[in-house]
Amino acid sequence: MEDNIKIEIISETNRGNEQIIINKKHKFNFSFQRKDKLKIYRCTEYKTLNKCKSLIILNDKKEVLKYKSLHNHLEKEIDVKKLRKNSIPMDIKLKHIFNAVSQEMRLICPEYSTIRSQIIRNINKQFPPNIKSFDDIPIESKYYKTKRNENFMIFKNTDLIIFQSPFQAYLFSNYHKNIFEDGTFYAALKFSYQLFITRTYVGEFNMFYTTSISILKNKKQSTYETLFKELKKKISLEKQKNILCYHEVKNNNDVYIYYKAISNLPFINPNYIFDIYIIIKRICQKKKYNNFLQFLEYFNKNYLLKYNVNNWNYYENIEHLTNNASESYNSYLNNIFPNKPLFYKLIYILKEEENLSYNDYQRRTKGNWKKKQKIFSATDEIKILIENYKSKEINLFYNGCNRNELIKLWKECLIDLNDININLK
């Protein structure tokens, strides 16, 4: 072991890593632990322009085994008294607990597991006995109230239960043009199939908020019919394109242009979609693209005849086109629940999240917020291109054009959209 080396203190960096001070002159941050359990610490100037290569090696007893002093920067006397408040004894291992009940308990001793278990038990004691089946979920419960004493559960049948506070209902109603839907299986209850979440985008705050959370018992079509309708359609379109005609078009650029352009139809003026569809179909009939013609028939049957075009067209509302907002929130919930949650604990967390969103929205409404800088995305590119073609349409209209010229204009727009990397999930 090295002599004349005095470790003054072991504290913690802003990122939660161990930091030691040697002889009141040099700071060393924890770098990594070797297979033999020895810990390597590097000088805090290592990642600066000085590139200091000094390091120190400690064993599991915090004894200095090696000190490589290669400091190439000025020494500075460090006042360790100012750091004492954040320091802990050297023989105590650092652990973090991030929990709604123990947020004040940042650093604890080796009894970490015991204390953590006690905290979890204390939380669970606040709830009624755990529910073991979907049929046991009560229709009424005092736990179905938000922190503001408002109703949180709004619907329940044998296959589905929906939670939505009045605040979330307000967002859902007033920002319904930007609703996103997605589900997670990992944070679902043991006796349920899926946790399904809807979120909305509030443009004036550049923020996403959860608008409802549903627990689905099964994957019956009747259960999904209302919740999963739009997302299922988008998935089906791309799937059918690949099944029916991908091999025919992958090496044929002439038909590939139209194959890709079909996915752009949701962005153009819906008044000309059917006309453009007929033009593409006639071109394919003339060149005998039989597989692609099969897909066009599928598209006509399921999207032009079965549904109102306005239900899947974004022409008047090109803001957010993917479910990334919902998917990121699902990941967040999955991290909160590494294991399948208990029913009442899930409700408790969902109400906590609802209250945080409510307070955030109220704060921003009062002007107490700093607007995020919006990142230029594919959505912005689409919006700019569509606005450009809208202007061209207006000019053609006032110059006395006929319908065929407008159809030709939006067909050109459809092809131009191929140059933008559009990813509809």
Short mmCIF file of C-alpha atoms in Angstrom, two decimals:
data_model
loop_
_atom_site.label_atom_id
_atom_site.label_comp_id
_atom_site.label_asym_id
_atom_site.label_seq_id
_atom_site.Cartn_x
_atom_site.Cartn_y
_atom_site.Cartn_z
CA MET A 1 0.00 0.00 0.00
CA GLU A 2 1.06 3.56 -0.64
CA ASP A 3 2.31 5.60 2.31
CA ASN A 4 1.76 9.29 3.06
CA ILE A 5 -1.55 9.26 1.18
CA LYS A 6 -4.43 10.67 3.14
CA ILE A 7 -7.99 10.35 1.93
CA GLU A 8 -9.68 13.36 3.43
CA ILE A 9 -13.21 12.61 2.46
CA ILE A 10 -15.51 10.47 0.36
CA SER A 11 -18.39 12.46 -1.05
CA GLU A 12 -20.62 12.31 -4.09
CA THR A 13 -20.68 14.08 -7.46
CA ASN A 14 -23.81 15.71 -8.88
CA ARG A 15 -24.33 12.53 -10.93
CA GLY A 16 -24.22 10.30 -7.87
CA ASN A 17 -20.69 8.88 -8.33
CA GLU A 18 -18.17 8.53 -5.49
CA GLN A 19 -15.54 11.22 -5.21
CA ILE A 20 -12.44 11.25 -3.00
CA ILE A 21 -10.03 14.03 -2.05
CA ILE A 22 -6.35 13.28 -1.61
CA ASN A 23 -4.18 15.33 0.76
CA LYS A 24 -6.62 18.27 0.50
CA LYS A 25 -5.26 18.99 -2.99
CA HIS A 26 -6.72 16.72 -5.64
CA LYS A 27 -10.19 15.37 -6.38
CA PHE A 28 -10.67 11.92 -7.90
CA ASN A 29 -13.94 10.58 -9.34
CA PHE A 30 -14.82 6.88 -9.41
CA SER A 31 -14.12 5.45 -12.90
CA PHE A 32 -14.74 1.69 -12.81
CA GLN A 33 -14.36 -1.49 -10.75
CA ARG A 34 -12.06 -4.30 -11.87
CA LYS A 35 -12.87 -8.01 -11.75
CA ASP A 36 -10.76 -8.35 -8.58
CA LYS A 37 -13.08 -5.80 -6.89
CA LEU A 38 -10.45 -3.05 -6.89
CA LYS A 39 -11.82 0.42 -7.64
CA ILE A 40 -10.16 2.88 -10.01
CA TYR A 41 -10.50 6.62 -9.48
CA ARG A 42 -9.29 9.24 -11.96
CA CYS A 43 -8.37 12.86 -11.42
CA THR A 44 -11.26 15.25 -12.07
CA GLU A 45 -9.04 16.98 -14.66
CA TYR A 46 -8.92 13.78 -16.73
CA LYS A 47 -11.86 14.81 -18.93
CA THR A 48 -10.77 18.43 -19.29
CA LEU A 49 -8.25 19.97 -21.65
CA ASN A 50 -5.51 19.05 -19.16
CA LYS A 51 -6.11 15.31 -19.78
CA CYS A 52 -4.54 14.55 -16.40
CA LYS A 53 -3.57 10.87 -16.23
CA SER A 54 -3.31 10.61 -12.47
CA LEU A 55 -5.23 7.77 -10.88
CA ILE A 56 -5.66 6.01 -7.58
CA ILE A 57 -6.60 2.39 -6.80
CA LEU A 58 -8.51 1.40 -3.65
CA ASN A 59 -9.41 -2.01 -2.28
CA ASP A 60 -12.77 -2.92 -0.74
CA LYS A 61 -11.55 -1.53 2.61
CA LYS A 62 -10.89 1.85 0.99
CA GLU A 63 -7.14 1.38 1.43
CA VAL A 64 -4.86 2.97 -1.16
CA LEU A 65 -3.04 0.26 -3.11
CA LYS A 66 -1.57 2.48 -5.78
CA TYR A 67 -1.34 6.21 -6.41
CA LYS A 68 -0.12 7.30 -9.82
CA SER A 69 0.62 11.00 -9.45
CA LEU A 70 0.97 12.56 -12.90
CA HIS A 71 -0.81 15.83 -12.28
CA ASN A 72 -0.14 18.38 -15.02
CA HIS A 73 -2.21 21.21 -13.55
CA LEU A 74 -1.93 23.59 -10.62
CA GLU A 75 -2.63 22.29 -7.14
CA LYS A 76 -5.39 24.01 -5.21
CA GLU A 77 -6.08 23.79 -1.50
CA ILE A 78 -9.54 22.27 -1.03
CA ASP A 79 -11.63 23.33 1.95
CA VAL A 80 -12.99 19.96 3.04
CA LYS A 81 -15.14 21.54 5.77
CA LYS A 82 -17.53 22.82 3.09
CA LEU A 83 -17.91 19.29 1.79
CA ARG A 84 -18.50 17.62 5.14
CA LYS A 85 -22.24 18.14 4.95
CA ASN A 86 -22.48 15.89 1.92
CA SER A 87 -19.94 13.35 3.08
CA ILE A 88 -20.48 9.94 4.66
CA PRO A 89 -18.09 7.59 6.48
CA MET A 90 -15.78 5.61 4.25
CA ASP A 91 -17.05 2.21 5.36
CA ILE A 92 -20.63 2.84 4.24
CA LYS A 93 -21.73 1.88 0.78
CA LEU A 94 -23.77 4.40 -1.22
CA LYS A 95 -27.23 3.40 -2.35
CA HIS A 96 -30.08 5.38 -3.89
CA ILE A 97 -33.79 5.00 -3.34
CA PHE A 98 -36.12 6.88 -5.65
CA ASN A 99 -39.58 6.40 -4.22
CA ALA A 100 -42.60 8.61 -3.61
CA VAL A 101 -42.42 7.82 0.10
CA SER A 102 -38.66 8.07 0.55
CA GLN A 103 -37.60 10.96 -1.68
CA GLU A 104 -35.89 12.65 1.28
CA MET A 105 -33.84 9.52 2.01
CA ARG A 106 -31.11 9.98 -0.59
CA LEU A 107 -28.28 8.04 0.99
CA ILE A 108 -28.60 5.06 3.30
CA CYS A 109 -26.36 2.44 4.84
CA PRO A 110 -25.86 -1.29 4.20
CA GLU A 111 -29.35 -2.01 5.59
CA TYR A 112 -30.64 -0.76 2.23
CA SER A 113 -32.58 -3.91 1.31
CA THR A 114 -34.22 -4.16 4.73
CA ILE A 115 -35.29 -0.52 4.75
CA ARG A 116 -36.49 -0.72 1.17
CA SER A 117 -38.62 -3.76 1.99
CA GLN A 118 -40.10 -1.98 4.98
CA ILE A 119 -41.01 1.04 2.87
CA ILE A 120 -42.70 -1.13 0.24
CA ARG A 121 -44.64 -3.00 2.94
CA ASN A 122 -45.76 0.29 4.47
CA ILE A 123 -46.98 1.51 1.09
CA ASN A 124 -48.84 -1.73 0.40
CA LYS A 125 -50.48 -1.64 3.85
CA GLN A 126 -52.28 1.52 2.78
CA PHE A 127 -54.22 -0.47 0.19
CA PRO A 128 -57.00 -3.04 0.54
CA PRO A 129 -56.27 -6.75 -0.02
CA ASN A 130 -54.96 -7.38 -3.51
CA ILE A 131 -57.44 -8.16 -6.30
CA LYS A 132 -56.75 -11.47 -8.04
CA SER A 133 -59.14 -11.44 -11.00
CA PHE A 134 -60.75 -8.95 -13.35
CA ASP A 135 -64.22 -9.85 -12.07
CA ASP A 136 -63.19 -8.86 -8.53
CA ILE A 137 -62.49 -5.25 -9.54
CA PRO A 138 -65.13 -3.19 -7.71
CA ILE A 139 -67.46 -0.84 -9.54
CA GLU A 140 -67.20 1.70 -6.74
CA SER A 141 -64.26 2.43 -4.44
CA LYS A 142 -62.88 5.34 -2.44
CA TYR A 143 -59.63 4.79 -4.33
CA TYR A 144 -61.38 5.85 -7.54
CA LYS A 145 -61.03 9.50 -6.48
CA THR A 146 -58.28 11.88 -7.55
CA LYS A 147 -56.33 13.98 -5.06
CA ARG A 148 -58.87 16.72 -5.79
CA ASN A 149 -61.67 14.31 -4.76
CA GLU A 150 -62.98 13.97 -8.34
CA ASN A 151 -64.14 10.77 -10.01
CA PHE A 152 -61.30 8.91 -11.68
CA MET A 153 -63.00 5.71 -12.91
CA ILE A 154 -65.60 6.45 -15.59
CA PHE A 155 -66.46 3.07 -17.15
CA LYS A 156 -66.32 -0.64 -16.36
CA ASN A 157 -67.71 -3.78 -17.95
CA THR A 158 -66.62 -7.42 -17.92
CA ASP A 159 -63.68 -6.80 -20.28
CA LEU A 160 -62.64 -3.21 -19.77
CA ILE A 161 -62.16 -0.52 -17.12
CA ILE A 162 -61.39 3.12 -18.05
CA PHE A 163 -59.84 5.78 -15.83
CA GLN A 164 -60.19 9.44 -16.77
CA SER A 165 -60.35 12.45 -14.47
CA PRO A 166 -62.43 15.55 -15.34
CA PHE A 167 -59.15 17.32 -16.15
CA GLN A 168 -58.15 14.53 -18.55
CA ALA A 169 -61.67 14.58 -20.05
CA TYR A 170 -61.26 18.32 -20.65
CA LEU A 171 -57.97 17.74 -22.51
CA PHE A 172 -59.46 14.85 -24.48
CA SER A 173 -62.42 17.01 -25.54
CA ASN A 174 -60.56 20.23 -26.32
CA TYR A 175 -57.46 18.73 -27.96
CA HIS A 176 -59.07 15.72 -29.68
CA LYS A 177 -57.34 16.45 -33.01
CA ASN A 178 -53.99 15.38 -31.54
CA ILE A 179 -54.91 12.16 -29.72
CA PHE A 180 -52.34 9.33 -29.69
CA GLU A 181 -53.03 5.74 -28.68
CA ASP A 182 -50.76 2.91 -27.62
CA GLY A 183 -50.66 -0.01 -25.20
CA THR A 184 -48.16 -1.70 -22.91
CA PHE A 185 -48.17 -5.31 -21.73
CA TYR A 186 -45.37 -5.03 -19.16
CA ALA A 187 -47.14 -2.63 -16.79
CA ALA A 188 -50.46 -4.50 -17.08
CA LEU A 189 -51.94 -6.38 -14.13
CA LYS A 190 -51.28 -10.12 -13.82
CA PHE A 191 -54.90 -10.95 -14.62
CA SER A 192 -55.27 -8.41 -17.45
CA TYR A 193 -54.05 -8.40 -21.02
CA GLN A 194 -52.96 -4.81 -21.62
CA LEU A 195 -52.76 -1.28 -20.23
CA PHE A 196 -53.98 1.04 -22.99
CA ILE A 197 -53.17 4.75 -22.90
CA THR A 198 -54.31 7.79 -24.86
CA ARG A 199 -52.36 11.05 -24.85
CA THR A 200 -52.84 14.43 -26.46
CA TYR A 201 -50.60 17.26 -27.58
CA VAL A 202 -51.25 20.77 -26.22
CA GLY A 203 -49.72 23.01 -28.85
CA GLU A 204 -49.57 26.26 -26.89
CA PHE A 205 -47.37 24.57 -24.26
CA ASN A 206 -45.58 22.14 -26.61
CA MET A 207 -46.44 19.38 -24.12
CA PHE A 208 -48.04 15.93 -24.11
CA TYR A 209 -50.59 14.94 -21.47
CA THR A 210 -52.25 11.60 -20.68
CA THR A 211 -55.99 11.72 -21.37
CA SER A 212 -57.14 8.23 -20.36
CA ILE A 213 -55.83 4.89 -19.15
CA SER A 214 -57.67 1.62 -19.70
CA ILE A 215 -57.14 -1.89 -18.37
CA LEU A 216 -58.09 -4.56 -20.93
CA LYS A 217 -58.95 -8.05 -19.77
CA ASN A 218 -58.43 -9.75 -23.13
CA LYS A 219 -57.69 -9.20 -26.80
CA LYS A 220 -61.20 -9.72 -28.13
CA GLN A 221 -62.04 -7.62 -31.14
CA SER A 222 -65.09 -6.26 -29.32
CA THR A 223 -62.81 -4.97 -26.55
CA TYR A 224 -60.48 -3.27 -29.02
CA GLU A 225 -63.11 -2.05 -31.46
CA THR A 226 -63.29 1.48 -30.07
CA LEU A 227 -59.83 1.82 -28.49
CA PHE A 228 -57.63 0.31 -31.15
CA LYS A 229 -59.37 1.24 -34.38
CA GLU A 230 -57.04 3.85 -35.91
CA LEU A 231 -53.77 2.21 -34.88
CA LYS A 232 -54.92 -1.14 -36.26
CA LYS A 233 -55.74 0.42 -39.65
CA LYS A 234 -52.27 1.92 -40.05
CA ILE A 235 -50.60 -1.37 -39.19
CA SER A 236 -52.86 -3.27 -41.60
CA LEU A 237 -52.09 -0.99 -44.55
CA GLU A 238 -48.32 -1.48 -44.43
CA LYS A 239 -48.71 -5.20 -43.69
CA GLN A 240 -50.97 -5.78 -46.70
CA LYS A 241 -48.68 -3.79 -48.99
CA ASN A 242 -45.78 -6.06 -48.09
CA ILE A 243 -47.78 -9.29 -48.32
CA LEU A 244 -49.46 -8.59 -51.64
CA CYS A 245 -46.92 -6.81 -53.77
CA TYR A 246 -43.51 -6.09 -52.26
CA HIS A 247 -41.66 -8.66 -54.34
CA GLU A 248 -43.18 -7.23 -57.52
CA VAL A 249 -42.19 -3.64 -56.82
CA LYS A 250 -38.84 -3.87 -54.99
CA ASN A 251 -36.82 -4.02 -58.24
CA ASN A 252 -39.16 -1.92 -60.39
CA ASN A 253 -38.76 1.80 -59.74
CA ASP A 254 -41.75 2.79 -61.92
CA VAL A 255 -44.27 0.95 -59.75
CA TYR A 256 -42.28 1.45 -56.52
CA ILE A 257 -42.96 5.20 -56.77
CA TYR A 258 -46.71 4.51 -56.52
CA TYR A 259 -46.23 1.74 -53.95
CA LYS A 260 -44.55 4.24 -51.64
CA ALA A 261 -46.88 7.12 -52.59
CA ILE A 262 -49.99 5.25 -51.39
CA SER A 263 -48.80 5.81 -47.81
CA ASN A 264 -48.77 9.56 -48.50
CA LEU A 265 -52.50 9.78 -49.29
CA PRO A 266 -53.39 10.77 -45.68
CA PHE A 267 -51.61 14.12 -46.21
CA ILE A 268 -53.05 15.43 -49.45
CA ASN A 269 -56.37 17.15 -50.18
CA PRO A 270 -59.01 14.41 -49.63
CA ASN A 271 -61.18 15.83 -52.44
CA TYR A 272 -58.80 14.36 -55.03
CA ILE A 273 -57.74 11.07 -53.38
CA PHE A 274 -60.20 8.87 -55.28
CA ASP A 275 -59.31 10.51 -58.64
CA ILE A 276 -55.59 9.92 -58.02
CA TYR A 277 -56.33 6.34 -56.97
CA ILE A 278 -58.10 5.76 -60.34
CA ILE A 279 -55.14 7.25 -62.27
CA ILE A 280 -52.65 4.99 -60.44
CA LYS A 281 -54.88 1.98 -61.00
CA ARG A 282 -55.13 2.63 -64.75
CA ILE A 283 -51.35 2.97 -65.05
CA CYS A 284 -50.89 -0.38 -63.26
CA GLN A 285 -53.54 -2.06 -65.42
CA LYS A 286 -51.81 -0.83 -68.58
CA LYS A 287 -48.41 -2.14 -67.40
CA LYS A 288 -49.92 -5.29 -65.86
CA TYR A 289 -48.65 -4.85 -62.32
CA ASN A 290 -51.00 -7.58 -61.12
CA ASN A 291 -49.80 -7.92 -57.52
CA PHE A 292 -49.93 -4.19 -56.93
CA LEU A 293 -53.43 -4.15 -58.44
CA GLN A 294 -54.46 -6.67 -55.77
CA PHE A 295 -53.27 -4.28 -53.10
CA LEU A 296 -55.11 -1.37 -54.76
CA GLU A 297 -58.33 -3.38 -54.59
CA TYR A 298 -57.68 -4.07 -50.92
CA PHE A 299 -57.05 -0.35 -50.33
CA ASN A 300 -60.22 0.65 -52.18
CA LYS A 301 -62.36 -1.81 -50.23
CA ASN A 302 -60.96 -1.08 -46.77
CA TYR A 303 -60.10 2.62 -46.93
CA LEU A 304 -62.10 4.32 -49.67
CA LEU A 305 -65.39 2.41 -49.37
CA LYS A 306 -65.48 1.04 -45.83
CA TYR A 307 -64.34 4.20 -44.03
CA ASN A 308 -64.87 7.91 -44.46
CA VAL A 309 -61.63 9.32 -45.91
CA ASN A 310 -61.70 12.16 -43.38
CA ASN A 311 -61.28 9.62 -40.57
CA TRP A 312 -57.72 8.83 -41.64
CA ASN A 313 -56.71 12.01 -43.46
CA TYR A 314 -54.35 14.57 -41.83
CA TYR A 315 -54.69 17.30 -44.48
CA GLU A 316 -56.18 19.88 -42.09
CA ASN A 317 -54.22 18.76 -39.04
CA ILE A 318 -50.57 17.99 -39.75
CA GLU A 319 -48.97 18.37 -36.33
CA HIS A 320 -47.92 15.00 -34.86
CA LEU A 321 -48.09 11.84 -36.93
CA THR A 322 -46.63 9.05 -34.78
CA ASN A 323 -47.34 7.37 -31.44
CA ASN A 324 -43.91 8.25 -30.01
CA ALA A 325 -45.59 10.32 -27.29
CA SER A 326 -47.57 7.30 -26.06
CA GLU A 327 -44.72 4.84 -26.51
CA SER A 328 -42.33 6.96 -24.44
CA TYR A 329 -44.91 7.19 -21.65
CA ASN A 330 -45.39 3.42 -21.78
CA SER A 331 -41.64 2.98 -21.32
CA TYR A 332 -41.82 5.34 -18.36
CA LEU A 333 -44.53 3.20 -16.74
CA ASN A 334 -42.56 0.02 -17.46
CA ASN A 335 -39.61 1.49 -15.54
CA ILE A 336 -41.86 2.35 -12.58
CA PHE A 337 -43.19 -1.23 -12.51
CA PRO A 338 -40.31 -3.67 -13.09
CA ASN A 339 -42.80 -6.39 -12.06
CA LYS A 340 -46.53 -6.71 -12.66
CA PRO A 341 -48.17 -4.16 -10.31
CA LEU A 342 -50.90 -4.76 -7.76
CA PHE A 343 -54.26 -3.27 -8.75
CA TYR A 344 -54.51 -0.60 -6.07
CA LYS A 345 -50.85 0.32 -6.34
CA LEU A 346 -51.32 0.83 -10.08
CA ILE A 347 -54.31 3.11 -9.40
CA TYR A 348 -52.26 4.99 -6.78
CA ILE A 349 -49.42 5.65 -9.27
CA LEU A 350 -51.82 6.65 -12.05
CA LYS A 351 -53.50 9.16 -9.74
CA GLU A 352 -50.10 10.56 -8.72
CA GLU A 353 -49.22 11.00 -12.39
CA GLU A 354 -52.60 12.61 -13.10
CA ASN A 355 -52.07 15.10 -10.29
CA LEU A 356 -48.60 15.99 -11.56
CA SER A 357 -50.04 16.64 -15.03
CA TYR A 358 -52.87 18.74 -13.58
CA ASN A 359 -50.45 20.91 -11.58
CA ASP A 360 -48.14 21.26 -14.58
CA TYR A 361 -51.01 22.34 -16.83
CA GLN A 362 -52.28 24.88 -14.27
CA ARG A 363 -48.78 26.30 -13.82
CA ARG A 364 -48.29 26.69 -17.56
CA THR A 365 -51.75 28.22 -17.95
CA LYS A 366 -50.69 30.93 -15.49
CA GLY A 367 -47.55 31.58 -17.54
CA ASN A 368 -45.06 29.98 -15.15
CA TRP A 369 -43.07 27.95 -17.63
CA LYS A 370 -40.28 28.07 -20.14
CA LYS A 371 -41.27 26.89 -23.59
CA LYS A 372 -39.24 24.03 -25.04
CA GLN A 373 -37.45 24.60 -28.30
CA LYS A 374 -39.26 22.59 -30.93
CA ILE A 375 -37.09 20.25 -33.02
CA PHE A 376 -37.58 20.37 -36.79
CA SER A 377 -38.93 16.96 -37.80
CA ALA A 378 -40.42 15.03 -40.72
CA THR A 379 -43.81 16.31 -39.59
CA ASP A 380 -42.62 19.88 -40.13
CA GLU A 381 -41.30 18.98 -43.60
CA ILE A 382 -44.66 17.46 -44.54
CA LYS A 383 -46.52 20.48 -43.23
CA ILE A 384 -44.34 22.89 -45.22
CA LEU A 385 -44.73 20.86 -48.41
CA ILE A 386 -48.52 20.59 -48.04
CA GLU A 387 -48.84 24.33 -47.33
CA ASN A 388 -46.83 25.00 -50.49
CA TYR A 389 -49.20 22.89 -52.56
CA LYS A 390 -52.20 24.52 -50.91
CA SER A 391 -50.88 27.87 -52.18
CA LYS A 392 -50.40 26.43 -55.67
CA GLU A 393 -53.97 25.10 -55.57
CA ILE A 394 -55.32 28.55 -54.67
CA ASN A 395 -53.38 30.16 -57.54
CA LEU A 396 -54.67 27.58 -60.02
CA PHE A 397 -58.21 28.03 -58.74
CA TYR A 398 -58.17 31.82 -59.19
CA ASN A 399 -56.66 31.45 -62.66
CA GLY A 400 -59.70 29.45 -63.75
CA CYS A 401 -58.22 25.94 -63.81
CA ASN A 402 -60.29 22.79 -64.30
CA ARG A 403 -60.52 19.80 -61.96
CA ASN A 404 -58.02 17.73 -63.94
CA GLU A 405 -55.30 20.32 -63.32
CA LEU A 406 -55.96 20.17 -59.57
CA ILE A 407 -55.85 16.37 -59.63
CA LYS A 408 -52.52 16.55 -61.46
CA LEU A 409 -51.20 19.04 -58.87
CA TRP A 410 -52.01 16.80 -55.89
CA LYS A 411 -50.66 13.74 -57.70
CA GLU A 412 -47.33 15.61 -57.99
CA CYS A 413 -47.53 16.38 -54.27
CA LEU A 414 -48.12 12.70 -53.53
CA ILE A 415 -44.91 11.78 -55.37
CA ASP A 416 -42.91 14.64 -53.77
CA LEU A 417 -43.84 13.29 -50.34
CA ASN A 418 -41.79 10.18 -51.17
CA ASP A 419 -38.66 12.25 -50.56
CA ILE A 420 -39.56 12.73 -46.89
CA ASN A 421 -38.80 9.94 -44.45
CA ILE A 422 -42.30 9.35 -43.10
CA ASN A 423 -42.71 6.80 -40.32
CA LEU A 424 -46.32 6.31 -39.27
CA LYS A 425 -46.58 3.94 -36.29
#
